């Protein structure tokens, strides 16, 4: 639970990352966003995370619908623990406490009486019309913050509105941490972004980061471009062979370990099957291969592998190869990146296949170049050898020009499968166009795939 001295985790790994390590105890925290953006869900996630560490907490609601409706809404989330209600988590109405006569002192007396160390004030704007007298609100919050910070109480306040609205600036100056939630439409899709507008004493990840509301609560997906440059492990030496002697001979023994390769070819040229074959070579539970697919389901890949004599079922059963399918509909590139980084941190990953990188690039739009550059940095830092498949125009033959294209950043090595009609049949020809850190043979080879397996023959 505790991430560092005097800091607490939010319970959301991605949010802790963009905050630079959770939040300070005794802080005044504002969560600002429009209706439906997830302010209450975020605040409640934090409070139940804190409660699991046996820190007495208090929810003060300014909404008129009462606590029953709040609890009813929270029951659908896995972070909600009803056994904490009335023990570690108490609920009270802010309207009943914060009267004109009592003001801040009455609120502080209530918090002291409840022995709360963490307080969520939910729906603050429902109690005080900020636009009428922002200075009095700022003074009240400043007094509340200083007195509660002195006794080590952390306060989270949710506020409806736009975090960059000038009317909120006098109020937000009192905060130690300001989190902005953004919720709206991009074309036909609802999108959500989270932003750390202000944090004292911590190095946050700047900019907007996508987030999703799931059964577990908020899932925050930090943009991979915003991460600091990863610490580099010793670069792996040697080769990452395909296990196809005739092809590995062209590559001087295989792909250079720790590099990134693009395998291009037309639809039906055998990219997926060749990539699977490479991923299975040397895959072990302590030297894992990850196969990321946007199109085919794991069951379809299993069927394909059986057709061509590949032992995929055995490798997936042992954990030596992990299949990660991410649906291509409304693809979120940051979900791909964060899924990979999580697996890099928990598994000993040696090989990675992304099938097909073109779908990811189209979803990225103008971000593609920076995103690809950041991916390569992380692949290099983790010592992972990567193979990305990409569809190419069948009319291009072996001549593939990636100049000025974002995918060129991933093409330290470039392999091409192209199709040629010969003697009444279509042949798949395989060639190496580039290996940035190695010599290679430019000869053509024929790629064949049948029940006997994947083979590479002299052309």
CSV table of C-alpha atoms in Angstrom, one decimal:
chain,number,residue,atom,x,y,z
A,1,UNK,CA,0.0,0.0,0.0
A,2,UNK,CA,2.7,2.5,1.0
A,3,UNK,CA,4.7,3.5,-2.1
A,4,UNK,CA,7.3,5.6,-0.3
A,5,UNK,CA,7.7,7.4,3.0
A,6,UNK,CA,4.6,9.5,3.7
A,7,UNK,CA,3.0,8.6,0.4
A,8,UNK,CA,0.0,6.4,-0.3
A,9,UNK,CA,-1.1,4.5,-3.4
A,10,UNK,CA,-4.3,5.5,-5.1
A,11,UNK,CA,-5.0,1.8,-5.8
A,12,UNK,CA,-4.7,2.5,-9.6
A,13,UNK,CA,-1.3,1.6,-10.9
A,14,UNK,CA,-1.5,3.9,-13.9
A,15,UNK,CA,-2.6,6.8,-11.8
A,16,UNK,CA,0.3,6.3,-9.4
A,17,UNK,CA,2.6,6.3,-12.4
A,18,UNK,CA,1.4,9.7,-13.8
A,19,UNK,CA,1.5,11.2,-10.2
A,20,UNK,CA,5.1,10.2,-9.8
A,21,UNK,CA,4.4,7.8,-6.9
A,22,UNK,CA,0.9,8.1,-5.3
A,23,UNK,CA,0.0,11.1,-3.2
A,24,UNK,CA,1.3,12.7,0.0
A,25,UNK,CA,-0.4,12.1,3.3
A,26,UNK,CA,-2.0,15.3,4.7
A,27,UNK,CA,-2.6,16.6,1.2
A,28,UNK,CA,-5.6,18.6,-0.1
A,29,UNK,CA,-6.6,16.9,-3.4
A,30,UNK,CA,-9.1,18.1,-6.0
A,31,UNK,CA,-10.6,15.9,-8.6
A,32,UNK,CA,-12.3,18.1,-11.2
A,33,UNK,CA,-14.4,16.9,-14.2
A,34,UNK,CA,-17.7,17.1,-16.0
A,35,UNK,CA,-20.7,14.9,-15.0
A,36,UNK,CA,-20.2,11.3,-16.0
A,37,UNK,CA,-16.4,11.5,-16.0
A,38,UNK,CA,-15.9,9.2,-13.0
A,39,UNK,CA,-15.0,11.7,-10.2
A,40,UNK,CA,-16.9,9.7,-7.5
A,41,UNK,CA,-15.6,6.4,-8.8
A,42,UNK,CA,-12.0,7.7,-8.6
A,43,UNK,CA,-12.5,9.1,-5.1
A,44,UNK,CA,-14.2,6.0,-3.9
A,45,UNK,CA,-11.4,3.7,-5.4
A,46,UNK,CA,-8.9,5.7,-3.4
A,47,UNK,CA,-10.9,5.6,-0.1
A,48,UNK,CA,-11.5,1.8,-0.2
A,49,UNK,CA,-7.8,1.3,-1.1
A,50,UNK,CA,-6.8,3.3,2.0
A,51,UNK,CA,-9.4,1.5,4.1
A,52,UNK,CA,-7.8,-1.9,3.2
A,53,UNK,CA,-4.7,-0.6,5.1
A,54,UNK,CA,-6.9,0.0,8.1
A,55,UNK,CA,-6.8,3.8,7.8
A,56,UNK,CA,-10.1,5.2,9.2
A,57,UNK,CA,-11.9,7.1,6.4
A,58,UNK,CA,-14.9,9.3,6.1
A,59,UNK,CA,-17.1,10.0,3.1
A,60,UNK,CA,-18.9,13.4,3.3
A,61,UNK,CA,-21.5,13.7,0.5
A,62,UNK,CA,-23.1,17.0,-0.5
A,63,UNK,CA,-25.5,15.3,-2.9
A,64,UNK,CA,-29.2,15.2,-2.1
A,65,UNK,CA,-29.8,11.6,-3.1
A,66,UNK,CA,-28.3,10.2,0.1
A,67,UNK,CA,-25.9,7.4,0.9
A,68,UNK,CA,-28.1,4.5,-0.2
A,69,UNK,CA,-27.9,5.6,-3.8
A,70,UNK,CA,-24.1,6.1,-3.6
A,71,UNK,CA,-23.6,2.6,-2.2
A,72,UNK,CA,-25.9,1.2,-4.8
A,73,UNK,CA,-23.8,2.7,-7.5
A,74,UNK,CA,-20.5,1.4,-6.0
A,75,UNK,CA,-21.7,-2.2,-5.6
A,76,UNK,CA,-21.0,-2.9,-9.3
A,77,UNK,CA,-17.2,-2.3,-8.8
A,78,UNK,CA,-14.8,-4.9,-7.5
A,79,UNK,CA,-13.0,-2.3,-5.3
A,80,UNK,CA,-16.1,-1.8,-3.2
A,81,UNK,CA,-16.0,-3.8,0.1
A,82,UNK,CA,-19.3,-3.6,2.0
A,83,UNK,CA,-17.7,-5.0,5.1
A,84,UNK,CA,-15.7,-1.8,5.5
A,85,UNK,CA,-18.9,0.4,5.7
A,86,UNK,CA,-19.5,1.4,9.3
A,87,UNK,CA,-16.0,0.2,10.3
A,88,UNK,CA,-13.1,1.6,8.3
A,89,UNK,CA,-15.4,3.7,6.1
A,90,UNK,CA,-18.1,6.0,7.6
A,91,UNK,CA,-20.6,8.0,5.6
A,92,UNK,CA,-22.1,11.3,6.6
A,93,UNK,CA,-24.0,14.2,5.0
A,94,UNK,CA,-22.0,17.3,4.5
A,95,UNK,CA,-25.2,19.4,4.5
A,96,UNK,CA,-25.8,18.4,8.1
A,97,UNK,CA,-22.3,19.3,9.3
A,98,UNK,CA,-21.3,22.4,7.4
A,99,UNK,CA,-23.8,25.1,8.6
A,100,UNK,CA,-23.3,28.8,8.5
A,101,UNK,CA,-22.9,28.9,12.2
A,102,UNK,CA,-20.3,26.1,12.5
A,103,UNK,CA,-18.4,26.4,9.3
A,104,UNK,CA,-14.9,24.9,9.0
A,105,UNK,CA,-14.5,24.4,12.8
A,106,UNK,CA,-17.6,22.2,12.9
A,107,UNK,CA,-16.3,20.1,10.0
A,108,UNK,CA,-12.9,19.7,11.7
A,109,UNK,CA,-14.6,18.7,15.0
A,110,UNK,CA,-16.6,16.0,13.2
A,111,UNK,CA,-13.5,14.6,11.5
A,112,UNK,CA,-11.6,14.5,14.8
A,113,UNK,CA,-14.6,12.9,16.5
A,114,UNK,CA,-14.7,10.2,13.8
A,115,UNK,CA,-10.9,9.7,14.1
A,116,UNK,CA,-10.7,9.9,10.3
A,117,UNK,CA,-7.3,10.0,8.7
A,118,UNK,CA,-8.7,10.2,5.1
A,119,UNK,CA,-11.8,12.2,4.0
A,120,UNK,CA,-13.6,12.3,0.7
A,121,UNK,CA,-15.9,15.3,0.2
A,122,UNK,CA,-18.0,14.3,-2.8
A,123,UNK,CA,-20.0,16.9,-4.7
A,124,UNK,CA,-18.5,20.0,-3.2
A,125,UNK,CA,-20.1,22.3,-5.8
A,126,UNK,CA,-23.6,21.1,-4.7
A,127,UNK,CA,-23.1,22.8,-1.4
A,128,UNK,CA,-21.3,26.0,-2.2
A,129,UNK,CA,-22.0,28.2,-5.3
A,130,UNK,CA,-18.4,28.9,-6.1
A,131,UNK,CA,-19.1,31.5,-8.8
A,132,UNK,CA,-20.8,33.8,-6.3
A,133,UNK,CA,-18.0,34.1,-3.7
A,134,UNK,CA,-14.8,32.3,-4.7
A,135,UNK,CA,-12.7,34.2,-2.2
A,136,UNK,CA,-14.6,32.9,0.8
A,137,UNK,CA,-14.5,29.4,-0.5
A,138,UNK,CA,-10.7,29.7,-1.0
A,139,UNK,CA,-10.3,30.9,2.5
A,140,UNK,CA,-12.4,28.2,3.9
A,141,UNK,CA,-10.5,25.5,2.0
A,142,UNK,CA,-7.2,27.0,3.0
A,143,UNK,CA,-8.1,26.9,6.6
A,144,UNK,CA,-9.5,23.4,6.3
A,145,UNK,CA,-6.3,22.2,4.5
A,146,UNK,CA,-3.9,23.7,7.0
A,147,UNK,CA,-5.6,22.5,10.1
A,148,UNK,CA,-6.2,18.9,8.8
A,149,UNK,CA,-2.7,18.7,7.3
A,150,UNK,CA,-1.3,19.5,10.8
A,151,UNK,CA,-3.0,16.5,12.2
A,152,UNK,CA,-2.1,14.3,9.2
A,153,UNK,CA,-5.6,14.1,7.6
A,154,UNK,CA,-5.7,13.7,3.8
A,155,UNK,CA,-8.7,15.3,2.0
A,156,UNK,CA,-10.0,14.6,-1.5
A,157,UNK,CA,-12.6,17.0,-2.9
A,158,UNK,CA,-14.6,16.2,-6.1
A,159,UNK,CA,-15.8,19.2,-8.1
A,160,UNK,CA,-18.0,19.3,-11.2
A,161,UNK,CA,-16.7,21.4,-14.1
A,162,UNK,CA,-13.7,22.1,-16.3
A,163,UNK,CA,-10.4,22.0,-14.4
A,164,UNK,CA,-9.1,24.9,-16.7
A,165,UNK,CA,-12.2,27.1,-16.0
A,166,UNK,CA,-10.9,30.4,-14.7
A,167,UNK,CA,-13.6,30.6,-12.0
A,168,UNK,CA,-12.0,27.6,-10.2
A,169,UNK,CA,-8.5,29.0,-10.1
A,170,UNK,CA,-8.8,30.9,-6.8
A,171,UNK,CA,-10.1,27.7,-5.2
A,172,UNK,CA,-7.5,25.3,-6.8
A,173,UNK,CA,-4.6,27.5,-5.6
A,174,UNK,CA,-5.1,25.9,-2.1
A,175,UNK,CA,-4.7,22.4,-3.4
A,176,UNK,CA,-1.5,20.2,-3.1
A,177,UNK,CA,-2.8,18.0,-6.0
A,178,UNK,CA,-5.3,18.8,-8.8
A,179,UNK,CA,-6.5,16.0,-11.1
A,180,UNK,CA,-8.5,16.9,-14.2
A,181,UNK,CA,-10.9,14.5,-15.8
A,182,UNK,CA,-11.9,15.2,-19.4
A,183,UNK,CA,-14.9,13.4,-21.0
A,184,UNK,CA,-16.3,14.1,-24.5
A,185,UNK,CA,-16.7,13.0,-28.1
A,186,UNK,CA,-14.0,12.4,-30.7
A,187,UNK,CA,-15.9,11.7,-34.0
A,188,UNK,CA,-18.4,9.0,-32.9
A,189,UNK,CA,-16.6,7.8,-29.8
A,190,UNK,CA,-16.7,8.8,-26.2
A,191,UNK,CA,-13.2,9.4,-24.9
A,192,UNK,CA,-11.8,10.0,-21.5
A,193,UNK,CA,-8.5,11.6,-20.5
A,194,UNK,CA,-6.9,12.3,-17.2
A,195,UNK,CA,-4.5,15.1,-16.4
A,196,UNK,CA,-2.3,16.0,-13.4
A,197,UNK,CA,-2.7,19.8,-13.5
A,198,UNK,CA,-0.8,20.4,-10.3
A,199,UNK,CA,1.2,18.4,-7.9
A,200,UNK,CA,3.6,19.6,-5.2
A,201,UNK,CA,7.0,18.0,-4.7
A,202,UNK,CA,6.6,15.2,-7.3
A,203,UNK,CA,7.6,14.7,-10.9
A,204,UNK,CA,4.4,13.8,-12.7
A,205,UNK,CA,4.0,12.4,-16.3
A,206,UNK,CA,2.8,15.5,-18.2
A,207,UNK,CA,-0.1,15.8,-20.6
A,208,UNK,CA,-3.4,13.9,-21.2
A,209,UNK,CA,-3.6,10.2,-20.6
A,210,UNK,CA,-6.5,7.9,-21.6
A,211,UNK,CA,-8.5,6.2,-18.9
A,212,UNK,CA,-11.3,3.7,-18.9
A,213,UNK,CA,-14.1,2.9,-16.4
A,214,UNK,CA,-14.2,-0.8,-15.9
A,215,UNK,CA,-15.6,-3.2,-13.3
A,216,UNK,CA,-12.4,-2.7,-11.3
A,217,UNK,CA,-12.8,1.0,-11.3
A,218,UNK,CA,-10.7,3.4,-13.3
A,219,UNK,CA,-7.9,2.0,-15.5
A,220,UNK,CA,-5.4,4.8,-16.3
A,221,UNK,CA,-3.2,4.2,-19.4
A,222,UNK,CA,-0.2,6.6,-19.3
A,223,UNK,CA,1.0,7.6,-22.7
A,224,UNK,CA,4.2,5.7,-23.5
A,225,UNK,CA,5.8,8.9,-24.9
A,226,UNK,CA,5.5,10.6,-21.5
A,227,UNK,CA,7.5,8.0,-19.6
A,228,UNK,CA,11.1,8.9,-18.8
A,229,UNK,CA,13.8,7.1,-20.8
A,230,UNK,CA,14.0,3.6,-19.4
A,231,UNK,CA,17.1,2.4,-17.6
A,232,UNK,CA,18.9,0.1,-20.1
A,233,UNK,CA,19.8,-3.5,-19.2
A,234,UNK,CA,22.9,-5.0,-20.7
A,235,UNK,CA,22.0,-5.5,-24.4
A,236,UNK,CA,21.5,-9.2,-25.1
A,237,UNK,CA,24.2,-10.7,-27.3
A,238,UNK,CA,23.9,-13.3,-30.0
A,239,UNK,CA,21.0,-14.0,-32.3
A,240,UNK,CA,17.3,-14.8,-32.2
A,241,UNK,CA,17.1,-17.4,-35.0
A,242,UNK,CA,14.0,-18.5,-36.9
A,243,UNK,CA,15.0,-22.2,-36.6
A,244,UNK,CA,14.9,-22.4,-40.4
A,245,UNK,CA,18.5,-23.1,-41.4
A,246,UNK,CA,18.3,-21.8,-45.0
A,247,UNK,CA,16.8,-18.5,-43.8
A,248,UNK,CA,19.0,-18.1,-40.7
A,249,UNK,CA,21.9,-18.5,-43.0
A,250,UNK,CA,20.8,-15.3,-44.8
A,251,UNK,CA,20.6,-13.5,-41.5
A,252,UNK,CA,24.1,-14.7,-40.4
A,253,UNK,CA,22.5,-16.9,-37.7
A,254,UNK,CA,19.2,-15.1,-37.0
A,255,UNK,CA,17.9,-11.6,-36.1
A,256,UNK,CA,20.3,-9.6,-34.0
A,257,UNK,CA,19.1,-10.0,-30.4
A,258,UNK,CA,17.5,-6.9,-28.9
A,259,UNK,CA,16.5,-5.4,-32.3
A,260,UNK,CA,13.2,-4.6,-33.8
A,261,UNK,CA,12.2,-6.1,-37.2
A,262,UNK,CA,9.4,-5.5,-39.7
A,263,UNK,CA,8.1,-8.5,-41.6
A,264,UNK,CA,6.1,-7.1,-44.6
A,265,UNK,CA,4.0,-9.0,-47.1
A,266,UNK,CA,0.7,-9.1,-48.9
A,267,UNK,CA,-2.4,-10.7,-47.5
A,268,UNK,CA,-2.0,-14.5,-47.5
A,269,UNK,CA,1.7,-14.4,-47.9
A,270,UNK,CA,2.4,-16.3,-44.6
A,271,UNK,CA,3.5,-13.5,-42.3
A,272,UNK,CA,1.5,-14.7,-39.3
A,273,UNK,CA,2.7,-18.3,-39.7
A,274,UNK,CA,6.3,-17.3,-40.1
A,275,UNK,CA,6.0,-15.0,-37.1
A,276,UNK,CA,4.5,-17.8,-35.0
A,277,UNK,CA,7.3,-20.1,-36.0
A,278,UNK,CA,9.9,-17.5,-34.9
A,279,UNK,CA,8.1,-16.9,-31.6
A,280,UNK,CA,8.1,-20.6,-30.7
A,281,UNK,CA,11.8,-20.9,-31.2
A,282,UNK,CA,13.5,-21.1,-27.8
A,283,UNK,CA,10.4,-20.1,-26.0
A,284,UNK,CA,10.5,-21.2,-22.3
A,285,UNK,CA,8.6,-20.2,-19.1
A,286,UNK,CA,11.8,-18.3,-18.2
A,287,UNK,CA,12.3,-16.9,-21.7
A,288,UNK,CA,8.8,-16.0,-22.7
A,289,UNK,CA,7.5,-15.0,-26.2
A,290,UNK,CA,4.5,-12.7,-26.4
A,291,UNK,CA,2.2,-12.7,-29.4
A,292,UNK,CA,0.0,-9.6,-29.7
A,293,UNK,CA,-2.8,-10.0,-32.3
A,294,UNK,CA,-5.5,-7.6,-33.3
A,295,UNK,CA,-7.3,-9.8,-35.7
A,296,UNK,CA,-7.1,-13.5,-35.0
A,297,UNK,CA,-8.4,-15.1,-31.8
A,298,UNK,CA,-6.2,-17.5,-29.9
A,299,UNK,CA,-8.4,-20.4,-31.1
A,300,UNK,CA,-7.8,-19.4,-34.7
A,301,UNK,CA,-4.0,-19.2,-34.1
A,302,UNK,CA,-4.1,-22.7,-32.5
A,303,UNK,CA,-5.9,-24.1,-35.6
A,304,UNK,CA,-3.4,-22.4,-37.9
A,305,UNK,CA,-0.5,-23.8,-36.0
A,306,UNK,CA,-1.9,-27.3,-36.1
A,307,UNK,CA,-2.3,-27.0,-39.9
A,308,UNK,CA,1.4,-26.3,-40.3
A,309,UNK,CA,2.8,-28.6,-37.6
A,310,UNK,CA,3.6,-25.9,-35.1
A,311,UNK,CA,3.5,-26.8,-31.4
A,312,UNK,CA,1.6,-23.7,-30.2
A,313,UNK,CA,-0.7,-25.5,-27.8
A,314,UNK,CA,2.2,-27.0,-25.8
A,315,UNK,CA,3.9,-23.6,-25.6
A,316,UNK,CA,0.8,-21.7,-24.4
A,317,UNK,CA,0.0,-24.4,-21.9
A,318,UNK,CA,3.4,-24.1,-20.3
A,319,UNK,CA,3.4,-20.3,-20.3
A,320,UNK,CA,6.4,-20.2,-22.7
A,321,UNK,CA,4.3,-18.2,-25.3
A,322,UNK,CA,1.5,-15.8,-24.2
A,323,UNK,CA,-1.2,-14.8,-26.7
A,324,UNK,CA,-2.6,-11.3,-26.1
A,325,UNK,CA,-5.6,-10.4,-28.3
A,326,UNK,CA,-6.7,-6.8,-28.3
A,327,UNK,CA,-9.8,-6.1,-30.4
A,328,UNK,CA,-9.2,-3.8,-33.4
A,329,UNK,CA,-12.5,-1.9,-32.9
A,330,UNK,CA,-11.9,1.5,-31.4
A,331,UNK,CA,-8.3,0.4,-30.7
A,332,UNK,CA,-6.6,2.3,-27.9
A,333,UNK,CA,-2.8,2.4,-28.6
A,334,UNK,CA,-2.0,3.2,-25.0
A,335,UNK,CA,-3.7,0.0,-23.9
A,336,UNK,CA,-1.3,-1.9,-26.1
A,337,UNK,CA,1.8,-0.2,-24.8
A,338,UNK,CA,0.7,-0.5,-21.1
A,339,UNK,CA,-0.2,-4.1,-21.5
A,340,UNK,CA,3.3,-4.8,-22.9
A,341,UNK,CA,5.1,-2.8,-20.2
A,342,UNK,CA,3.2,-4.7,-17.5
A,343,UNK,CA,4.2,-8.0,-19.0
A,344,UNK,CA,7.8,-6.9,-19.3
A,345,UNK,CA,7.8,-6.1,-15.6
A,346,UNK,CA,6.3,-9.4,-14.5
A,347,UNK,CA,7.7,-11.9,-17.0
A,348,UNK,CA,11.1,-12.7,-18.4
A,349,UNK,CA,10.2,-11.7,-22.0
A,350,UNK,CA,12.7,-12.4,-24.7
A,351,UNK,CA,10.7,-12.2,-27.9
A,352,UNK,CA,7.7,-10.1,-28.9
A,353,UNK,CA,5.5,-10.4,-32.0
A,354,UNK,CA,3.0,-7.6,-33.0
A,355,UNK,CA,0.6,-8.8,-35.7
A,356,UNK,CA,-0.2,-6.4,-37.4
A,357,UNK,CA,1.6,-3.1,-36.7
A,358,UNK,CA,-0.3,-1.3,-39.5
A,359,UNK,CA,-3.6,-1.4,-37.5
A,360,UNK,CA,-1.9,0.2,-34.5
A,361,UNK,CA,-0.3,2.9,-36.7
A,362,UNK,CA,-3.7,3.8,-38.2
A,363,UNK,CA,-5.2,4.2,-34.7
A,364,UNK,CA,-2.3,6.4,-33.7
A,365,UNK,CA,-2.7,9.0,-36.5
A,366,UNK,CA,-0.3,12.0,-35.9
A,367,UNK,CA,1.1,10.3,-32.8
A,368,UNK,CA,2.6,7.4,-34.7
A,369,UNK,CA,6.1,8.7,-35.0
A,370,UNK,CA,6.6,9.6,-31.3
A,371,UNK,CA,4.8,6.4,-30.2
A,372,UNK,CA,7.0,4.2,-32.3
A,373,UNK,CA,10.2,6.0,-31.1
A,374,UNK,CA,9.1,5.4,-27.5
A,375,UNK,CA,8.3,1.8,-28.2
A,376,UNK,CA,11.8,1.2,-29.6
A,377,UNK,CA,13.3,2.8,-26.5
A,378,UNK,CA,11.4,0.5,-24.2
A,379,UNK,CA,12.1,-2.6,-26.2
A,380,UNK,CA,15.8,-1.8,-26.2
A,381,UNK,CA,15.7,-1.0,-22.5
A,382,UNK,CA,14.1,-4.4,-21.7
A,383,UNK,CA,16.3,-6.4,-24.0
A,384,UNK,CA,13.4,-7.7,-26.0
A,385,UNK,CA,13.8,-8.8,-29.6
A,386,UNK,CA,10.7,-7.7,-31.5
A,387,UNK,CA,9.1,-8.8,-34.8
A,388,UNK,CA,6.2,-6.7,-36.3
A,389,UNK,CA,4.2,-7.9,-39.2
A,390,UNK,CA,2.9,-5.4,-41.7
A,391,UNK,CA,0.7,-5.7,-44.8
A,392,UNK,CA,2.3,-4.4,-48.1
A,393,UNK,CA,1.1,-3.9,-51.6
A,394,UNK,CA,1.5,-7.1,-53.6
A,395,UNK,CA,2.5,-5.1,-56.7
A,396,UNK,CA,5.6,-3.7,-54.9
A,397,UNK,CA,7.3,-7.1,-55.0
A,398,UNK,CA,10.5,-7.1,-52.9
A,399,UNK,CA,11.0,-3.3,-53.2
A,400,UNK,CA,9.5,-1.7,-50.1
A,401,UNK,CA,10.1,2.0,-49.4
A,402,UNK,CA,9.5,3.0,-45.8
A,403,UNK,CA,11.2,6.4,-46.1
A,404,UNK,CA,9.5,9.1,-43.9
A,405,UNK,CA,7.0,6.5,-42.6
A,406,UNK,CA,6.6,6.1,-38.8
A,407,UNK,CA,7.1,2.3,-39.2
A,408,UNK,CA,10.6,3.0,-40.4
A,409,UNK,CA,11.5,3.6,-36.7
A,410,UNK,CA,10.6,0.0,-36.0
A,411,UNK,CA,12.5,-1.4,-39.0
A,412,UNK,CA,16.0,-1.9,-37.7
A,413,UNK,CA,15.7,-5.1,-39.8
A,414,UNK,CA,13.4,-5.4,-42.8
A,415,UNK,CA,12.2,-8.7,-44.2
A,416,UNK,CA,9.8,-9.0,-47.1
A,417,UNK,CA,7.6,-11.9,-48.4
A,418,UNK,CA,6.3,-11.4,-51.9
A,419,UNK,CA,4.4,-13.5,-54.3
A,420,UNK,CA,5.4,-14.6,-57.8
A,421,UNK,CA,3.6,-16.7,-60.4
A,422,UNK,CA,5.8,-19.4,-61.8
A,423,UNK,CA,4.9,-22.5,-63.8
A,424,UNK,CA,1.2,-22.2,-63.1
A,425,UNK,CA,1.5,-21.7,-59.3
A,426,UNK,CA,2.1,-18.9,-56.9
A,427,UNK,CA,5.4,-19.0,-55.0
A,428,UNK,CA,6.1,-17.1,-51.8
A,429,UNK,CA,9.6,-15.6,-52.0
A,430,UNK,CA,11.5,-14.3,-48.9
A,431,UNK,CA,14.3,-11.8,-48.8
A,432,UNK,CA,16.2,-9.6,-46.4
A,433,UNK,CA,16.2,-5.9,-47.3
A,434,UNK,CA,18.0,-4.5,-44.3
A,435,UNK,CA,19.8,-5.5,-41.1
A,436,UNK,CA,21.1,-2.4,-39.3
A,437,UNK,CA,23.6,-4.0,-37.0
A,438,UNK,CA,24.7,-7.0,-39.1
A,439,UNK,CA,25.8,-8.2,-42.5
A,440,UNK,CA,23.3,-10.4,-44.4
A,441,UNK,CA,22.8,-12.3,-47.6
A,442,UNK,CA,20.5,-10.6,-50.2
A,443,UNK,CA,19.7,-13.9,-51.9
A,444,UNK,CA,16.1,-15.0,-52.5
A,445,UNK,CA,14.5,-18.0,-50.7
A,446,UNK,CA,11.2,-19.7,-51.3
A,447,UNK,CA,8.9,-20.0,-48.2
A,448,UNK,CA,6.7,-23.1,-48.1
A,449,UNK,CA,4.0,-24.0,-45.5
A,450,UNK,CA,2.2,-27.3,-45.4
A,451,UNK,CA,1.4,-30.1,-43.0
A,452,UNK,CA,5.1,-30.9,-42.8
A,453,UNK,CA,5.8,-27.5,-41.3
A,454,UNK,CA,7.3,-24.2,-42.4
A,455,UNK,CA,10.4,-24.6,-44.7
A,456,UNK,CA,12.7,-22.2,-46.5
A,457,UNK,CA,14.1,-23.5,-49.8
A,458,UNK,CA,16.5,-22.2,-52.4
A,459,UNK,CA,14.6,-20.1,-54.9
